[in-house]
Amino acid sequence: ASYNRFNFNDGGKIIANMQNYTIADLDRLESRQKSFSEKGNFREALTTAQHILKVVEDYYSPGHPRLATCYNNISYFQRLLGQFNEAEANCLEALKIIRRNEGSDNHELSIPLSNLGSLCEKLGRYEEAKQHLSKALKLLLGEYGPTRFEVPILLNNLGIVLSRQGNYEEAEMRYKSAIDNWKSVKGPNCPEIAIPLSNLGDMYLNLGKLSE
């Protein structure tokens, strides 16, 4: 099976046929998507993610778990590019597929829930963001315990949301938990600690706690 490769404009509309991709190209496309993402080239990463979705749709049956990954990846890049409405729709599609295949309490939901929580935070929907991020954290901890690298990321993101809501004591706890978790997962000098540490410092600064 194959499909026509397309270029997409910012709105996601097809503007030009380029070439054919098949399932044999999937590994190469996924490597390209990862490379673009690591370099911060999210527009090209999004275009590649859309190509991957077309291949997966063509090769796998509707509702296949791999489609959920595709929709979540597209949503992630759209969120980073400020395409919030499209990002939310694709994230919800990913969640729908996983729930249909695995149920409502499967740890596979944690990735799109985390993505949706971050999206809601960007949109100022803080209570929704808190619910999604808390659920993602609960599912991850229940399946893997505190050793997954996603755990401190979720703790930091929860700290951001709680700070936005004015729940500073709880936000402080989340930031400190994120810092401690990074130390246990990757060591006391890992660079990832800088993110929750910076967020905690900014919160103290805004609260006038200059000594802390």
PDB file of C-alpha atoms in Angstrom:
ATOM      1  CA  ALA A   1       0.000   0.000   0.000  1.00  0.00           C
ATOM      2  CA  SER A   2       1.160   3.544  -0.668  1.00  0.00           C
ATOM      3  CA  TYR A   3      -0.101   7.083  -0.540  1.00  0.00           C
ATOM      4  CA  ASN A   4       0.739  10.379  -2.136  1.00  0.00           C
ATOM      5  CA  ARG A   5       3.102  12.523  -0.103  1.00  0.00           C
ATOM      6  CA  PHE A   6       1.712  15.993   0.530  1.00  0.00           C
ATOM      7  CA  ASN A   7       2.973  19.337   1.668  1.00  0.00           C
ATOM      8  CA  PHE A   8       0.787  21.033   4.277  1.00  0.00           C
ATOM      9  CA  ASN A   9       0.310  24.724   4.889  1.00  0.00           C
ATOM     10  CA  ASP A  10      -0.058  26.090   8.423  1.00  0.00           C
ATOM     11  CA  GLY A  11      -3.721  25.168   8.493  1.00  0.00           C
ATOM     12  CA  GLY A  12      -2.994  21.578   7.590  1.00  0.00           C
ATOM     13  CA  LYS A  13      -4.513  21.762   4.107  1.00  0.00           C
ATOM     14  CA  ILE A  14      -3.017  19.766   1.272  1.00  0.00           C
ATOM     15  CA  ILE A  15      -1.266  22.031  -1.231  1.00  0.00           C
ATOM     16  CA  ALA A  16       0.931  19.758  -3.400  1.00  0.00           C
ATOM     17  CA  ASN A  17       1.595  16.122  -4.323  1.00  0.00           C
ATOM     18  CA  MET A  18       5.260  15.172  -4.044  1.00  0.00           C
ATOM     19  CA  GLN A  19       5.987  11.410  -4.020  1.00  0.00           C
ATOM     20  CA  ASN A  20       4.776   8.074  -2.686  1.00  0.00           C
ATOM     21  CA  TYR A  21       5.523   6.610   0.741  1.00  0.00           C
ATOM     22  CA  THR A  22       4.834   3.007   1.768  1.00  0.00           C
ATOM     23  CA  ILE A  23       4.975   1.037   4.992  1.00  0.00           C
ATOM     24  CA  ALA A  24       8.616   0.258   4.130  1.00  0.00           C
ATOM     25  CA  ASP A  25       9.399   3.958   4.660  1.00  0.00           C
ATOM     26  CA  LEU A  26       7.913   4.080   8.151  1.00  0.00           C
ATOM     27  CA  ASP A  27      11.146   3.601  10.120  1.00  0.00           C
ATOM     28  CA  ARG A  28      12.870   6.271   8.044  1.00  0.00           C
ATOM     29  CA  LEU A  29       9.985   8.691   8.536  1.00  0.00           C
ATOM     30  CA  GLU A  30       9.929   8.094  12.283  1.00  0.00           C
ATOM     31  CA  SER A  31      13.684   8.695  12.489  1.00  0.00           C
ATOM     32  CA  ARG A  32      13.232  11.917  10.535  1.00  0.00           C
ATOM     33  CA  GLN A  33      10.444  13.046  12.847  1.00  0.00           C
ATOM     34  CA  LYS A  34      12.626  12.378  15.901  1.00  0.00           C
ATOM     35  CA  SER A  35      15.553  14.249  14.369  1.00  0.00           C
ATOM     36  CA  PHE A  36      13.442  17.302  13.517  1.00  0.00           C
ATOM     37  CA  SER A  37      11.952  17.286  17.023  1.00  0.00           C
ATOM     38  CA  GLU A  38      15.341  17.065  18.758  1.00  0.00           C
ATOM     39  CA  LYS A  39      16.583  19.991  16.671  1.00  0.00           C
ATOM     40  CA  GLY A  40      13.536  22.076  17.585  1.00  0.00           C
ATOM     41  CA  ASN A  41      12.290  22.101  13.983  1.00  0.00           C
ATOM     42  CA  PHE A  42       8.701  21.452  14.996  1.00  0.00           C
ATOM     43  CA  ARG A  43       7.120  22.537  11.729  1.00  0.00           C
ATOM     44  CA  GLU A  44       9.013  19.885   9.777  1.00  0.00           C
ATOM     45  CA  ALA A  45       8.414  17.394  12.579  1.00  0.00           C
ATOM     46  CA  LEU A  46       4.682  18.050  12.289  1.00  0.00           C
ATOM     47  CA  THR A  47       4.696  17.581   8.524  1.00  0.00           C
ATOM     48  CA  THR A  48       6.579  14.301   8.930  1.00  0.00           C
ATOM     49  CA  ALA A  49       4.163  13.171  11.665  1.00  0.00           C
ATOM     50  CA  GLN A  50       1.283  13.831   9.273  1.00  0.00           C
ATOM     51  CA  HIS A  51       2.992  11.701   6.611  1.00  0.00           C
ATOM     52  CA  ILE A  52       3.415   8.904   9.157  1.00  0.00           C
ATOM     53  CA  LEU A  53      -0.282   9.061  10.020  1.00  0.00           C
ATOM     54  CA  LYS A  54      -1.206   8.634   6.359  1.00  0.00           C
ATOM     55  CA  VAL A  55       0.988   5.539   6.043  1.00  0.00           C
ATOM     56  CA  VAL A  56      -0.374   4.033   9.264  1.00  0.00           C
ATOM     57  CA  GLU A  57      -3.979   4.745   8.241  1.00  0.00           C
ATOM     58  CA  ASP A  58      -3.349   3.058   4.911  1.00  0.00           C
ATOM     59  CA  TYR A  59      -1.679  -0.035   6.352  1.00  0.00           C
ATOM     60  CA  TYR A  60      -3.376  -0.702   9.708  1.00  0.00           C
ATOM     61  CA  SER A  61      -7.026  -1.253  10.561  1.00  0.00           C
ATOM     62  CA  PRO A  62      -9.101   1.648  11.981  1.00  0.00           C
ATOM     63  CA  GLY A  63      -8.618   2.029  15.717  1.00  0.00           C
ATOM     64  CA  HIS A  64      -5.206   0.332  15.732  1.00  0.00           C
ATOM     65  CA  PRO A  65      -3.095   1.403  18.760  1.00  0.00           C
ATOM     66  CA  ARG A  66      -0.407   2.785  16.472  1.00  0.00           C
ATOM     67  CA  LEU A  67      -2.882   5.393  15.267  1.00  0.00           C
ATOM     68  CA  ALA A  68      -3.139   6.735  18.805  1.00  0.00           C
ATOM     69  CA  THR A  69       0.615   7.369  18.823  1.00  0.00           C
ATOM     70  CA  CYS A  70       0.343   9.187  15.494  1.00  0.00           C
ATOM     71  CA  TYR A  71      -2.492  11.429  16.651  1.00  0.00           C
ATOM     72  CA  ASN A  72      -0.707  12.252  19.898  1.00  0.00           C
ATOM     73  CA  ASN A  73       2.546  13.110  18.110  1.00  0.00           C
ATOM     74  CA  ILE A  74       0.706  15.391  15.693  1.00  0.00           C
ATOM     75  CA  SER A  75      -1.093  17.010  18.632  1.00  0.00           C
ATOM     76  CA  TYR A  76       2.199  17.543  20.471  1.00  0.00           C
ATOM     77  CA  PHE A  77       3.816  19.384  17.567  1.00  0.00           C
ATOM     78  CA  GLN A  78       0.662  21.391  16.883  1.00  0.00           C
ATOM     79  CA  ARG A  79       0.633  22.505  20.523  1.00  0.00           C
ATOM     80  CA  LEU A  80       4.238  23.644  20.296  1.00  0.00           C
ATOM     81  CA  LEU A  81       3.374  25.577  17.125  1.00  0.00           C
ATOM     82  CA  GLY A  82       0.363  27.259  18.731  1.00  0.00           C
ATOM     83  CA  GLN A  83      -2.227  25.322  16.702  1.00  0.00           C
ATOM     84  CA  PHE A  84      -4.285  24.694  19.815  1.00  0.00           C
ATOM     85  CA  ASN A  85      -7.684  23.765  18.359  1.00  0.00           C
ATOM     86  CA  GLU A  86      -6.161  21.189  16.020  1.00  0.00           C
ATOM     87  CA  ALA A  87      -3.919  19.904  18.810  1.00  0.00           C
ATOM     88  CA  GLU A  88      -6.851  19.325  21.142  1.00  0.00           C
ATOM     89  CA  ALA A  89      -8.876  17.475  18.500  1.00  0.00           C
ATOM     90  CA  ASN A  90      -5.989  15.119  17.693  1.00  0.00           C
ATOM     91  CA  CYS A  91      -5.171  14.513  21.339  1.00  0.00           C
ATOM     92  CA  LEU A  92      -8.785  13.595  22.066  1.00  0.00           C
ATOM     93  CA  GLU A  93      -8.709  11.190  19.118  1.00  0.00           C
ATOM     94  CA  ALA A  94      -5.628   9.498  20.597  1.00  0.00           C
ATOM     95  CA  LEU A  95      -7.358   9.171  23.966  1.00  0.00           C
ATOM     96  CA  LYS A  96     -10.491   7.744  22.346  1.00  0.00           C
ATOM     97  CA  ILE A  97      -8.511   5.011  20.574  1.00  0.00           C
ATOM     98  CA  ILE A  98      -6.602   3.998  23.713  1.00  0.00           C
ATOM     99  CA  ARG A  99      -9.749   3.932  25.867  1.00  0.00           C
ATOM    100  CA  ARG A 100     -11.536   1.815  23.286  1.00  0.00           C
ATOM    101  CA  ASN A 101      -8.637  -0.667  23.135  1.00  0.00           C
ATOM    102  CA  GLU A 102      -7.350  -0.657  26.709  1.00  0.00           C
ATOM    103  CA  GLY A 103     -10.021   0.847  28.973  1.00  0.00           C
ATOM    104  CA  SER A 104     -10.114   4.035  31.006  1.00  0.00           C
ATOM    105  CA  ASP A 105      -7.374   3.277  33.519  1.00  0.00           C
ATOM    106  CA  ASN A 106      -4.548   2.014  31.330  1.00  0.00           C
ATOM    107  CA  HIS A 107      -1.117   3.596  31.718  1.00  0.00           C
ATOM    108  CA  GLU A 108      -0.951   4.153  27.943  1.00  0.00           C
ATOM    109  CA  LEU A 109      -3.345   7.056  28.518  1.00  0.00           C
ATOM    110  CA  SER A 110      -0.689   8.943  30.464  1.00  0.00           C
ATOM    111  CA  ILE A 111       1.117  10.328  27.395  1.00  0.00           C
ATOM    112  CA  PRO A 112      -1.894  11.955  25.651  1.00  0.00           C
ATOM    113  CA  LEU A 113      -3.298  12.999  29.045  1.00  0.00           C
ATOM    114  CA  SER A 114      -0.013  14.772  29.788  1.00  0.00           C
ATOM    115  CA  ASN A 115      -0.135  16.424  26.375  1.00  0.00           C
ATOM    116  CA  LEU A 116      -3.759  17.489  26.890  1.00  0.00           C
ATOM    117  CA  GLY A 117      -2.950  18.830  30.349  1.00  0.00           C
ATOM    118  CA  SER A 118      -0.153  20.995  28.976  1.00  0.00           C
ATOM    119  CA  LEU A 119      -2.466  22.194  26.218  1.00  0.00           C
ATOM    120  CA  CYS A 120      -5.172  23.163  28.716  1.00  0.00           C
ATOM    121  CA  GLU A 121      -2.565  25.063  30.730  1.00  0.00           C
ATOM    122  CA  LYS A 122      -1.631  27.063  27.630  1.00  0.00           C
ATOM    123  CA  LEU A 123      -5.316  27.860  27.090  1.00  0.00           C
ATOM    124  CA  GLY A 124      -5.797  29.001  30.695  1.00  0.00           C
ATOM    125  CA  ARG A 125      -8.039  26.035  31.550  1.00  0.00           C
ATOM    126  CA  TYR A 126      -6.156  25.318  34.722  1.00  0.00           C
ATOM    127  CA  GLU A 127      -8.606  23.042  36.512  1.00  0.00           C
ATOM    128  CA  GLU A 128      -8.855  20.791  33.456  1.00  0.00           C
ATOM    129  CA  ALA A 129      -5.074  20.830  33.155  1.00  0.00           C
ATOM    130  CA  LYS A 130      -4.709  19.803  36.794  1.00  0.00           C
ATOM    131  CA  GLN A 131      -7.155  16.916  36.352  1.00  0.00           C
ATOM    132  CA  HIS A 132      -5.448  15.576  33.214  1.00  0.00           C
ATOM    133  CA  LEU A 133      -1.920  15.871  34.605  1.00  0.00           C
ATOM    134  CA  SER A 134      -2.918  14.335  37.945  1.00  0.00           C
ATOM    135  CA  LYS A 135      -4.563  11.399  36.181  1.00  0.00           C
ATOM    136  CA  ALA A 136      -1.497  10.877  33.982  1.00  0.00           C
ATOM    137  CA  LEU A 137       0.763  10.931  37.050  1.00  0.00           C
ATOM    138  CA  LYS A 138      -1.448   8.457  38.913  1.00  0.00           C
ATOM    139  CA  LEU A 139      -1.466   6.028  35.977  1.00  0.00           C
ATOM    140  CA  LEU A 140       2.310   6.223  35.530  1.00  0.00           C
ATOM    141  CA  LEU A 141       3.057   5.752  39.219  1.00  0.00           C
ATOM    142  CA  GLY A 142       0.619   2.855  39.395  1.00  0.00           C
ATOM    143  CA  GLU A 143       2.272   1.048  36.496  1.00  0.00           C
ATOM    144  CA  TYR A 144       5.968   1.865  36.915  1.00  0.00           C
ATOM    145  CA  GLY A 145       6.498   3.564  40.249  1.00  0.00           C
ATOM    146  CA  PRO A 146       8.563   6.768  40.542  1.00  0.00           C
ATOM    147  CA  THR A 147      11.469   5.705  38.318  1.00  0.00           C
ATOM    148  CA  ARG A 148      10.100   6.767  34.917  1.00  0.00           C
ATOM    149  CA  PHE A 149      11.528  10.028  33.534  1.00  0.00           C
ATOM    150  CA  GLU A 150       7.999  11.194  32.701  1.00  0.00           C
ATOM    151  CA  VAL A 151       7.190  11.395  36.432  1.00  0.00           C
ATOM    152  CA  PRO A 152       9.311  14.493  37.252  1.00  0.00           C
ATOM    153  CA  ILE A 153       8.108  16.116  34.018  1.00  0.00           C
ATOM    154  CA  LEU A 154       4.509  15.670  35.145  1.00  0.00           C
ATOM    155  CA  LEU A 155       5.345  16.882  38.656  1.00  0.00           C
ATOM    156  CA  ASN A 156       6.917  20.042  37.222  1.00  0.00           C
ATOM    157  CA  ASN A 157       3.967  20.656  34.915  1.00  0.00           C
ATOM    158  CA  LEU A 158       1.569  20.201  37.801  1.00  0.00           C
ATOM    159  CA  GLY A 159       3.614  22.735  39.743  1.00  0.00           C
ATOM    160  CA  ILE A 160       3.155  25.235  36.914  1.00  0.00           C
ATOM    161  CA  VAL A 161      -0.622  24.739  36.879  1.00  0.00           C
ATOM    162  CA  LEU A 162      -0.948  24.944  40.661  1.00  0.00           C
ATOM    163  CA  SER A 163       1.125  28.125  40.699  1.00  0.00           C
ATOM    164  CA  ARG A 164      -1.148  29.626  38.038  1.00  0.00           C
ATOM    165  CA  GLN A 165      -4.106  28.798  40.291  1.00  0.00           C
ATOM    166  CA  GLY A 166      -2.468  30.444  43.287  1.00  0.00           C
ATOM    167  CA  ASN A 167      -1.953  27.138  45.110  1.00  0.00           C
ATOM    168  CA  TYR A 168       1.611  28.045  45.965  1.00  0.00           C
ATOM    169  CA  GLU A 169       2.226  25.601  48.796  1.00  0.00           C
ATOM    170  CA  GLU A 170       1.094  22.654  46.683  1.00  0.00           C
ATOM    171  CA  ALA A 171       3.054  23.988  43.696  1.00  0.00           C
ATOM    172  CA  GLU A 172       6.164  24.193  45.866  1.00  0.00           C
ATOM    173  CA  MET A 173       5.692  20.565  46.899  1.00  0.00           C
ATOM    174  CA  ARG A 174       5.391  19.470  43.265  1.00  0.00           C
ATOM    175  CA  TYR A 175       8.479  21.380  42.162  1.00  0.00           C
ATOM    176  CA  LYS A 176      10.531  19.970  45.035  1.00  0.00           C
ATOM    177  CA  SER A 177       9.246  16.466  44.277  1.00  0.00           C
ATOM    178  CA  ALA A 178      10.259  16.930  40.641  1.00  0.00           C
ATOM    179  CA  ILE A 179      13.760  17.989  41.694  1.00  0.00           C
ATOM    180  CA  ASP A 180      14.122  15.026  44.069  1.00  0.00           C
ATOM    181  CA  ASN A 181      12.755  12.651  41.451  1.00  0.00           C
ATOM    182  CA  TRP A 182      15.219  13.799  38.794  1.00  0.00           C
ATOM    183  CA  LYS A 183      18.035  13.291  41.298  1.00  0.00           C
ATOM    184  CA  SER A 184      16.933   9.728  41.963  1.00  0.00           C
ATOM    185  CA  VAL A 185      16.312   8.918  38.290  1.00  0.00           C
ATOM    186  CA  LYS A 186      19.345  10.560  36.645  1.00  0.00           C
ATOM    187  CA  GLY A 187      21.618  11.705  39.465  1.00  0.00           C
ATOM    188  CA  PRO A 188      22.084  14.932  41.468  1.00  0.00           C
ATOM    189  CA  ASN A 189      23.872  16.813  38.683  1.00  0.00           C
ATOM    190  CA  CYS A 190      21.540  16.060  35.795  1.00  0.00           C
ATOM    191  CA  PRO A 191      20.660  19.143  33.713  1.00  0.00           C
ATOM    192  CA  GLU A 192      16.928  18.412  33.862  1.00  0.00           C
ATOM    193  CA  ILE A 193      16.838  19.597  37.475  1.00  0.00           C
ATOM    194  CA  ALA A 194      17.293  23.155  36.192  1.00  0.00           C
ATOM    195  CA  ILE A 195      13.714  23.338  34.889  1.00  0.00           C
ATOM    196  CA  PRO A 196      11.755  22.744  38.127  1.00  0.00           C
ATOM    197  CA  LEU A 197      14.462  24.572  40.074  1.00  0.00           C
ATOM    198  CA  SER A 198      14.034  27.626  37.829  1.00  0.00           C
ATOM    199  CA  ASN A 199      10.252  27.452  38.094  1.00  0.00           C
ATOM    200  CA  LEU A 200      10.466  27.211  41.867  1.00  0.00           C
ATOM    201  CA  GLY A 201      12.833  30.186  41.968  1.00  0.00           C
ATOM    202  CA  ASP A 202      10.535  32.249  39.752  1.00  0.00           C
ATOM    203  CA  MET A 203       7.596  31.464  42.016  1.00  0.00           C
ATOM    204  CA  TYR A 204       9.569  32.515  45.117  1.00  0.00           C
ATOM    205  CA  LEU A 205      10.572  35.717  43.331  1.00  0.00           C
ATOM    206  CA  ASN A 206       6.971  36.531  42.443  1.00  0.00           C
ATOM    207  CA  LEU A 207       5.966  35.894  46.058  1.00  0.00           C
ATOM    208  CA  GLY A 208       8.727  38.149  47.360  1.00  0.00           C
ATOM    209  CA  LYS A 209      10.613  35.279  48.997  1.00  0.00           C
ATOM    210  CA  LEU A 210      13.964  36.610  47.853  1.00  0.00           C
ATOM    211  CA  SER A 211      16.001  34.708  50.433  1.00  0.00           C
ATOM    212  CA  GLU A 212      14.695  31.380  49.156  1.00  0.00           C
TER     213      GLU A 212
END
